[in-house]
């Protein structure tokens, strides 16, 4: 079983669709179909069946899946071991991050890292928390920067980077809550919230649930923190967001900051990667650089030989 066929098999298993799997592995749909057919011929059994909701794994496919994941992981570790033994540090590290972290916390740090390690190519993908964790688990990205959530897979390792303050933002001129600064006072206020699955939305819902108070009316659910800030500035409602994402808007006076009346006032920013017996040298350098201090770095003046790419 060639690793290339197993990689395609897992992509189809995840997406349950040849077209989406083809996009993931950068192949034509016909090539994906041919590879699955080759694998089924080699194993002498069907791995997928069609249903109304898409492709489903057969019992044989379900049996193959964990072995395919382990084989590909072993191949990655073998490659990393050879690179480490030969003293190579060149390579590509694919990073995943929330929109907020990618735009505010990563740019200067990644630029400084690449100046110090010009042989390491960096790729940055922006996604939501749930998608980032899935991509790390599946090996689509090497490391994710996101806010901590409960129930992390034991195959993943994490390191806390910082505790980011959460703030309640309101339209300009709203200096206080009319009924006192507590959750009960907020229950009758309209809110603009992030979508379900986002850590900010989780903390928002959790605060009211633990207080035994019905959650406020949502004026809108929005996936972009920048858009949320603009909606709040326009008077659509209030919102709970990480301060780092709206610091510029606060400085410009476009929105007003109020204290968040809940015991949980910070979100833990973490770095997550897959556990391996041997980490790829390029990833190992990135992990070591973070441990030396995740702080905005001043440009060194050195011009990196490879530009950071931001695939959509």
mmCIF file of C-alpha atoms in Angstrom:
data_model
loop_
_atom_site.group_PDB
_atom_site.id
_atom_site.type_symbol
_atom_site.label_atom_id
_atom_site.label_comp_id
_atom_site.label_asym_id
_atom_site.label_seq_id
_atom_site.Cartn_x
_atom_site.Cartn_y
_atom_site.Cartn_z
ATOM 1 C CA UNK A 1 0.000 0.000 0.000
ATOM 2 C CA UNK A 2 1.735 3.109 -1.238
ATOM 3 C CA UNK A 3 1.583 6.070 1.201
ATOM 4 C CA UNK A 4 0.290 8.254 -1.626
ATOM 5 C CA UNK A 5 -2.778 6.028 -1.971
ATOM 6 C CA UNK A 6 -3.321 5.993 1.787
ATOM 7 C CA UNK A 7 -3.139 9.784 1.941
ATOM 8 C CA UNK A 8 -5.824 10.024 -0.738
ATOM 9 C CA UNK A 9 -7.909 7.369 1.028
ATOM 10 C CA UNK A 10 -7.875 9.392 4.276
ATOM 11 C CA UNK A 11 -8.773 12.596 2.415
ATOM 12 C CA UNK A 12 -11.822 10.893 0.899
ATOM 13 C CA UNK A 13 -12.742 9.430 4.304
ATOM 14 C CA UNK A 14 -12.627 12.911 5.860
ATOM 15 C CA UNK A 15 -14.488 14.746 3.111
ATOM 16 C CA UNK A 16 -16.851 11.922 2.079
ATOM 17 C CA UNK A 17 -16.657 13.392 -1.394
ATOM 18 C CA UNK A 18 -14.191 12.930 -4.275
ATOM 19 C CA UNK A 19 -14.319 16.590 -5.335
ATOM 20 C CA UNK A 20 -13.472 18.024 -1.905
ATOM 21 C CA UNK A 21 -10.837 15.320 -1.343
ATOM 22 C CA UNK A 22 -9.247 16.234 -4.677
ATOM 23 C CA UNK A 23 -8.997 19.872 -3.586
ATOM 24 C CA UNK A 24 -7.341 18.820 -0.322
ATOM 25 C CA UNK A 25 -4.656 16.657 -1.946
ATOM 26 C CA UNK A 26 -4.258 18.894 -5.026
ATOM 27 C CA UNK A 27 -5.263 16.262 -7.566
ATOM 28 C CA UNK A 28 -7.871 16.034 -10.296
ATOM 29 C CA UNK A 29 -11.080 14.323 -9.225
ATOM 30 C CA UNK A 30 -10.454 11.566 -11.761
ATOM 31 C CA UNK A 31 -7.027 10.903 -10.220
ATOM 32 C CA UNK A 32 -8.556 10.570 -6.753
ATOM 33 C CA UNK A 33 -11.129 8.119 -8.095
ATOM 34 C CA UNK A 34 -8.397 6.127 -9.860
ATOM 35 C CA UNK A 35 -6.257 5.956 -6.715
ATOM 36 C CA UNK A 36 -9.150 4.697 -4.587
ATOM 37 C CA UNK A 37 -9.950 2.100 -7.234
ATOM 38 C CA UNK A 38 -6.284 0.992 -7.274
ATOM 39 C CA UNK A 39 -6.274 0.632 -3.497
ATOM 40 C CA UNK A 40 -9.514 -1.336 -3.524
ATOM 41 C CA UNK A 41 -8.126 -3.613 -6.245
ATOM 42 C CA UNK A 42 -4.939 -4.183 -4.235
ATOM 43 C CA UNK A 43 -6.914 -5.053 -1.088
ATOM 44 C CA UNK A 44 -9.593 -6.990 -2.929
ATOM 45 C CA UNK A 45 -12.556 -5.212 -1.340
ATOM 46 C CA UNK A 46 -14.616 -2.015 -1.483
ATOM 47 C CA UNK A 47 -13.570 0.729 0.921
ATOM 48 C CA UNK A 48 -16.466 3.143 0.279
ATOM 49 C CA UNK A 49 -20.157 2.930 -0.500
ATOM 50 C CA UNK A 50 -22.400 5.756 -1.677
ATOM 51 C CA UNK A 51 -25.236 7.057 0.485
ATOM 52 C CA UNK A 52 -27.561 10.040 0.362
ATOM 53 C CA UNK A 53 -25.203 12.007 2.589
ATOM 54 C CA UNK A 54 -22.061 11.158 0.608
ATOM 55 C CA UNK A 55 -19.422 8.453 0.594
ATOM 56 C CA UNK A 56 -19.382 6.172 3.623
ATOM 57 C CA UNK A 57 -16.599 3.854 4.749
ATOM 58 C CA UNK A 58 -17.362 0.163 4.544
ATOM 59 C CA UNK A 59 -16.371 -2.128 7.421
ATOM 60 C CA UNK A 60 -13.141 -2.795 5.534
ATOM 61 C CA UNK A 61 -12.569 0.946 5.127
ATOM 62 C CA UNK A 62 -13.114 1.530 8.843
ATOM 63 C CA UNK A 63 -10.586 -1.228 9.578
ATOM 64 C CA UNK A 64 -8.024 0.338 7.252
ATOM 65 C CA UNK A 65 -8.357 3.900 8.529
ATOM 66 C CA UNK A 66 -6.316 3.681 11.796
ATOM 67 C CA UNK A 67 -3.584 1.667 10.040
ATOM 68 C CA UNK A 68 -3.401 4.237 7.228
ATOM 69 C CA UNK A 69 -3.032 7.038 9.786
ATOM 70 C CA UNK A 70 -0.290 5.137 11.612
ATOM 71 C CA UNK A 71 1.581 4.248 8.424
ATOM 72 C CA UNK A 72 1.645 7.872 7.284
ATOM 73 C CA UNK A 73 2.725 9.029 10.741
ATOM 74 C CA UNK A 74 5.552 6.482 10.757
ATOM 75 C CA UNK A 75 6.618 7.672 7.306
ATOM 76 C CA UNK A 76 6.697 11.281 8.575
ATOM 77 C CA UNK A 77 8.724 10.278 11.630
ATOM 78 C CA UNK A 78 11.155 8.265 9.505
ATOM 79 C CA UNK A 79 11.678 11.273 7.235
ATOM 80 C CA UNK A 80 12.177 13.530 10.264
ATOM 81 C CA UNK A 81 14.686 11.102 11.794
ATOM 82 C CA UNK A 82 16.717 11.011 8.577
ATOM 83 C CA UNK A 83 16.680 14.807 8.307
ATOM 84 C CA UNK A 84 17.793 15.155 11.938
ATOM 85 C CA UNK A 85 20.572 12.575 11.519
ATOM 86 C CA UNK A 86 21.873 14.324 8.410
ATOM 87 C CA UNK A 87 21.890 17.715 10.139
ATOM 88 C CA UNK A 88 19.344 19.247 7.769
ATOM 89 C CA UNK A 89 17.217 22.107 9.056
ATOM 90 C CA UNK A 90 15.636 23.201 5.776
ATOM 91 C CA UNK A 91 11.995 22.386 5.267
ATOM 92 C CA UNK A 92 8.463 23.710 5.295
ATOM 93 C CA UNK A 93 6.341 24.345 8.379
ATOM 94 C CA UNK A 94 2.607 24.798 7.832
ATOM 95 C CA UNK A 95 1.040 26.925 10.545
ATOM 96 C CA UNK A 96 -2.647 27.288 11.280
ATOM 97 C CA UNK A 97 -4.098 30.165 13.291
ATOM 98 C CA UNK A 98 -7.297 31.934 14.180
ATOM 99 C CA UNK A 99 -7.894 35.108 12.184
ATOM 100 C CA UNK A 100 -7.260 37.230 15.291
ATOM 101 C CA UNK A 101 -3.934 35.580 16.102
ATOM 102 C CA UNK A 102 -2.792 35.494 12.481
ATOM 103 C CA UNK A 103 -3.335 39.216 11.980
ATOM 104 C CA UNK A 104 -2.198 40.555 15.360
ATOM 105 C CA UNK A 105 0.240 38.224 17.115
ATOM 106 C CA UNK A 106 2.048 36.257 14.408
ATOM 107 C CA UNK A 107 3.346 38.607 11.678
ATOM 108 C CA UNK A 108 6.359 40.168 13.417
ATOM 109 C CA UNK A 109 7.256 36.974 15.252
ATOM 110 C CA UNK A 110 7.176 34.870 12.084
ATOM 111 C CA UNK A 111 9.152 37.495 10.153
ATOM 112 C CA UNK A 112 11.847 37.463 12.851
ATOM 113 C CA UNK A 113 11.890 33.654 12.869
ATOM 114 C CA UNK A 114 12.316 33.492 9.114
ATOM 115 C CA UNK A 115 15.105 36.051 9.204
ATOM 116 C CA UNK A 116 16.945 33.812 11.661
ATOM 117 C CA UNK A 117 16.097 30.620 9.729
ATOM 118 C CA UNK A 118 15.966 31.561 6.023
ATOM 119 C CA UNK A 119 16.033 27.915 4.895
ATOM 120 C CA UNK A 120 12.677 27.248 6.557
ATOM 121 C CA UNK A 121 9.638 27.998 4.404
ATOM 122 C CA UNK A 122 6.517 29.060 6.278
ATOM 123 C CA UNK A 123 2.919 28.612 5.193
ATOM 124 C CA UNK A 124 0.055 30.151 7.155
ATOM 125 C CA UNK A 125 -3.560 28.979 6.996
ATOM 126 C CA UNK A 126 -6.398 30.802 8.747
ATOM 127 C CA UNK A 127 -9.330 28.772 10.105
ATOM 128 C CA UNK A 128 -11.673 28.378 13.067
ATOM 129 C CA UNK A 129 -10.726 26.534 16.264
ATOM 130 C CA UNK A 130 -12.435 23.239 15.427
ATOM 131 C CA UNK A 131 -11.022 23.159 11.911
ATOM 132 C CA UNK A 132 -7.516 23.929 13.190
ATOM 133 C CA UNK A 133 -7.564 21.001 15.611
ATOM 134 C CA UNK A 134 -8.812 18.657 12.903
ATOM 135 C CA UNK A 135 -6.072 19.813 10.547
ATOM 136 C CA UNK A 136 -3.393 19.189 13.193
ATOM 137 C CA UNK A 137 -4.780 15.739 13.944
ATOM 138 C CA UNK A 138 -4.896 14.867 10.248
ATOM 139 C CA UNK A 139 -1.432 16.248 9.532
ATOM 140 C CA UNK A 140 -2.652 19.018 7.204
ATOM 141 C CA UNK A 141 -0.867 21.586 9.354
ATOM 142 C CA UNK A 142 2.145 21.151 11.635
ATOM 143 C CA UNK A 143 1.179 23.516 14.433
ATOM 144 C CA UNK A 144 -1.877 25.562 15.396
ATOM 145 C CA UNK A 145 -2.173 28.818 17.323
ATOM 146 C CA UNK A 146 -5.602 29.054 18.923
ATOM 147 C CA UNK A 147 -7.374 29.505 22.230
ATOM 148 C CA UNK A 148 -7.525 26.527 24.584
ATOM 149 C CA UNK A 149 -10.600 24.314 24.659
ATOM 150 C CA UNK A 150 -11.413 21.282 26.782
ATOM 151 C CA UNK A 151 -11.053 17.725 25.514
ATOM 152 C CA UNK A 152 -7.792 17.916 23.556
ATOM 153 C CA UNK A 153 -6.879 14.656 21.804
ATOM 154 C CA UNK A 154 -4.131 12.783 23.692
ATOM 155 C CA UNK A 155 -2.162 12.522 20.448
ATOM 156 C CA UNK A 156 -1.646 16.272 20.544
ATOM 157 C CA UNK A 157 0.740 18.333 22.650
ATOM 158 C CA UNK A 158 0.120 21.909 23.720
ATOM 159 C CA UNK A 159 1.976 24.803 25.262
ATOM 160 C CA UNK A 160 0.351 27.867 26.780
ATOM 161 C CA UNK A 161 1.710 31.084 25.305
ATOM 162 C CA UNK A 162 -0.281 33.798 27.043
ATOM 163 C CA UNK A 163 -3.514 34.660 28.824
ATOM 164 C CA UNK A 164 -5.319 37.127 26.585
ATOM 165 C CA UNK A 165 -7.765 39.546 28.281
ATOM 166 C CA UNK A 166 -11.401 39.424 27.195
ATOM 167 C CA UNK A 167 -13.295 42.686 26.998
ATOM 168 C CA UNK A 168 -16.899 43.727 26.613
ATOM 169 C CA UNK A 169 -17.162 46.272 23.802
ATOM 170 C CA UNK A 170 -20.015 48.717 23.334
ATOM 171 C CA UNK A 171 -20.926 51.537 20.931
ATOM 172 C CA UNK A 172 -19.202 54.911 21.488
ATOM 173 C CA UNK A 173 -20.571 56.911 24.395
ATOM 174 C CA UNK A 174 -21.813 53.929 26.374
ATOM 175 C CA UNK A 175 -19.696 54.310 29.496
ATOM 176 C CA UNK A 176 -21.553 51.958 31.854
ATOM 177 C CA UNK A 177 -24.399 49.504 32.129
ATOM 178 C CA UNK A 178 -27.640 51.185 33.053
ATOM 179 C CA UNK A 179 -28.638 48.505 35.549
ATOM 180 C CA UNK A 180 -25.268 47.804 37.141
ATOM 181 C CA UNK A 181 -22.206 45.941 35.994
ATOM 182 C CA UNK A 182 -23.341 42.332 36.221
ATOM 183 C CA UNK A 183 -24.531 39.574 33.919
ATOM 184 C CA UNK A 184 -28.171 40.128 34.851
ATOM 185 C CA UNK A 185 -27.892 43.671 33.521
ATOM 186 C CA UNK A 186 -26.589 42.351 30.230
ATOM 187 C CA UNK A 187 -29.381 39.827 29.739
ATOM 188 C CA UNK A 188 -31.689 42.432 28.174
ATOM 189 C CA UNK A 189 -28.967 43.837 25.900
ATOM 190 C CA UNK A 190 -28.524 42.893 22.253
ATOM 191 C CA UNK A 191 -25.215 41.217 21.412
ATOM 192 C CA UNK A 192 -23.149 40.520 18.330
ATOM 193 C CA UNK A 193 -21.503 37.147 18.900
ATOM 194 C CA UNK A 194 -19.089 34.878 17.142
ATOM 195 C CA UNK A 195 -20.395 31.636 15.673
ATOM 196 C CA UNK A 196 -20.952 28.438 17.729
ATOM 197 C CA UNK A 197 -17.704 26.497 18.143
ATOM 198 C CA UNK A 198 -15.618 29.647 18.631
ATOM 199 C CA UNK A 199 -13.920 29.954 22.039
ATOM 200 C CA UNK A 200 -15.269 33.489 22.576
ATOM 201 C CA UNK A 201 -18.801 32.264 21.948
ATOM 202 C CA UNK A 202 -18.194 29.313 24.277
ATOM 203 C CA UNK A 203 -17.068 31.610 27.111
ATOM 204 C CA UNK A 204 -19.982 33.966 26.435
ATOM 205 C CA UNK A 205 -22.583 31.180 26.610
ATOM 206 C CA UNK A 206 -20.845 29.496 29.563
ATOM 207 C CA UNK A 207 -20.906 32.668 31.689
ATOM 208 C CA UNK A 208 -24.679 33.064 31.463
ATOM 209 C CA UNK A 209 -25.313 29.335 31.808
ATOM 210 C CA UNK A 210 -23.258 29.065 35.014
ATOM 211 C CA UNK A 211 -25.017 32.133 36.425
ATOM 212 C CA UNK A 212 -28.414 30.589 35.683
ATOM 213 C CA UNK A 213 -29.380 33.520 33.479
ATOM 214 C CA UNK A 214 -30.926 33.313 30.021
ATOM 215 C CA UNK A 215 -28.428 34.384 27.382
ATOM 216 C CA UNK A 216 -29.028 37.801 25.784
ATOM 217 C CA UNK A 217 -30.669 38.229 22.408
ATOM 218 C CA UNK A 218 -28.227 37.940 19.529
ATOM 219 C CA UNK A 219 -28.492 40.659 16.932
ATOM 220 C CA UNK A 220 -26.078 38.761 14.691
ATOM 221 C CA UNK A 221 -23.611 35.862 14.543
ATOM 222 C CA UNK A 222 -20.417 36.842 12.762
ATOM 223 C CA UNK A 223 -17.227 34.928 11.954
ATOM 224 C CA UNK A 224 -14.898 37.955 11.750
ATOM 225 C CA UNK A 225 -13.800 39.923 14.822
ATOM 226 C CA UNK A 226 -13.091 42.967 12.637
ATOM 227 C CA UNK A 227 -16.654 42.891 11.346
ATOM 228 C CA UNK A 228 -17.969 42.478 14.894
ATOM 229 C CA UNK A 229 -16.101 45.626 15.973
ATOM 230 C CA UNK A 230 -17.617 47.591 13.095
ATOM 231 C CA UNK A 231 -21.131 46.343 13.891
ATOM 232 C CA UNK A 232 -20.705 47.311 17.546
ATOM 233 C CA UNK A 233 -19.422 50.755 16.500
ATOM 234 C CA UNK A 234 -22.540 51.172 14.369
ATOM 235 C CA UNK A 235 -24.767 50.445 17.377
ATOM 236 C CA UNK A 236 -25.895 46.903 16.485
ATOM 237 C CA UNK A 237 -25.124 45.610 19.977
ATOM 238 C CA UNK A 238 -22.375 44.727 22.421
ATOM 239 C CA UNK A 239 -19.868 41.898 22.134
ATOM 240 C CA UNK A 240 -17.301 39.830 24.038
ATOM 241 C CA UNK A 241 -13.968 39.711 22.217
ATOM 242 C CA UNK A 242 -10.227 39.355 22.949
ATOM 243 C CA UNK A 243 -8.781 42.805 23.582
ATOM 244 C CA UNK A 244 -5.828 42.247 21.277
ATOM 245 C CA UNK A 245 -8.201 42.007 18.305
ATOM 246 C CA UNK A 246 -9.848 45.394 18.878
ATOM 247 C CA UNK A 247 -7.031 47.420 20.472
ATOM 248 C CA UNK A 248 -6.713 49.756 17.462
ATOM 249 C CA UNK A 249 -10.469 50.397 17.320
ATOM 250 C CA UNK A 250 -10.461 51.177 21.053
ATOM 251 C CA UNK A 251 -7.545 53.583 20.631
ATOM 252 C CA UNK A 252 -9.366 55.365 17.818
ATOM 253 C CA UNK A 253 -12.485 55.704 19.985
ATOM 254 C CA UNK A 254 -14.651 53.749 17.538
ATOM 255 C CA UNK A 255 -15.871 51.472 20.338
ATOM 256 C CA UNK A 256 -15.890 51.626 24.112
ATOM 257 C CA UNK A 257 -14.479 49.060 26.539
ATOM 258 C CA UNK A 258 -16.474 47.852 29.552
ATOM 259 C CA UNK A 259 -15.461 45.274 32.164
ATOM 260 C CA UNK A 260 -16.698 41.736 31.503
ATOM 261 C CA UNK A 261 -18.663 40.750 34.662
ATOM 262 C CA UNK A 262 -17.676 37.083 34.808
ATOM 263 C CA UNK A 263 -14.973 35.177 36.739
ATOM 264 C CA UNK A 264 -13.407 34.086 33.427
ATOM 265 C CA UNK A 265 -11.807 37.217 32.019
ATOM 266 C CA UNK A 266 -9.002 35.747 29.940
ATOM 267 C CA UNK A 267 -8.615 33.129 27.217
ATOM 268 C CA UNK A 268 -5.481 30.971 27.117
ATOM 269 C CA UNK A 269 -3.618 31.276 23.838
ATOM 270 C CA UNK A 270 -1.956 27.931 23.118
ATOM 271 C CA UNK A 271 0.313 26.341 20.551
ATOM 272 C CA UNK A 272 -0.749 22.797 19.538
ATOM 273 C CA UNK A 273 1.146 20.166 17.560
ATOM 274 C CA UNK A 274 1.192 16.403 17.077
ATOM 275 C CA UNK A 275 3.256 14.237 19.395
ATOM 276 C CA UNK A 276 6.026 12.409 17.519
ATOM 277 C CA UNK A 277 9.023 10.395 18.587
ATOM 278 C CA UNK A 278 11.054 12.624 16.279
ATOM 279 C CA UNK A 279 9.903 16.094 15.266
ATOM 280 C CA UNK A 280 10.897 17.457 11.826
ATOM 281 C CA UNK A 281 13.943 19.738 12.302
ATOM 282 C CA UNK A 282 12.166 22.779 10.844
ATOM 283 C CA UNK A 283 9.207 22.354 13.217
ATOM 284 C CA UNK A 284 11.570 21.753 16.121
ATOM 285 C CA UNK A 285 13.217 25.113 15.394
ATOM 286 C CA UNK A 286 9.819 26.830 15.402
ATOM 287 C CA UNK A 287 8.809 25.231 18.701
ATOM 288 C CA UNK A 288 12.126 26.253 20.251
ATOM 289 C CA UNK A 289 11.732 29.813 18.995
ATOM 290 C CA UNK A 290 8.333 30.109 20.670
ATOM 291 C CA UNK A 291 9.710 28.782 23.957
ATOM 292 C CA UNK A 292 12.300 31.557 23.893
ATOM 293 C CA UNK A 293 9.536 34.123 24.106
ATOM 294 C CA UNK A 294 6.423 34.709 22.026
ATOM 295 C CA UNK A 295 6.671 38.470 21.804
ATOM 296 C CA UNK A 296 6.489 40.855 18.873
ATOM 297 C CA UNK A 297 10.010 41.042 17.498
ATOM 298 C CA UNK A 298 11.603 44.084 15.932
ATOM 299 C CA UNK A 299 12.750 43.559 12.355
ATOM 300 C CA UNK A 300 16.407 42.576 12.215
ATOM 301 C CA UNK A 301 17.032 44.225 8.891
ATOM 302 C CA UNK A 302 17.969 40.916 7.294
ATOM 303 C CA UNK A 303 16.004 40.052 4.217
ATOM 304 C CA UNK A 304 14.688 36.460 4.248
ATOM 305 C CA UNK A 305 15.308 34.401 1.135
ATOM 306 C CA UNK A 306 11.797 32.948 1.163
ATOM 307 C CA UNK A 307 8.610 34.945 1.566
ATOM 308 C CA UNK A 308 5.872 33.873 3.927
ATOM 309 C CA UNK A 309 2.909 32.661 1.876
ATOM 310 C CA UNK A 310 -0.711 32.995 2.883
ATOM 311 C CA UNK A 311 -2.757 30.445 0.892
ATOM 312 C CA UNK A 312 -6.500 30.978 0.989
#
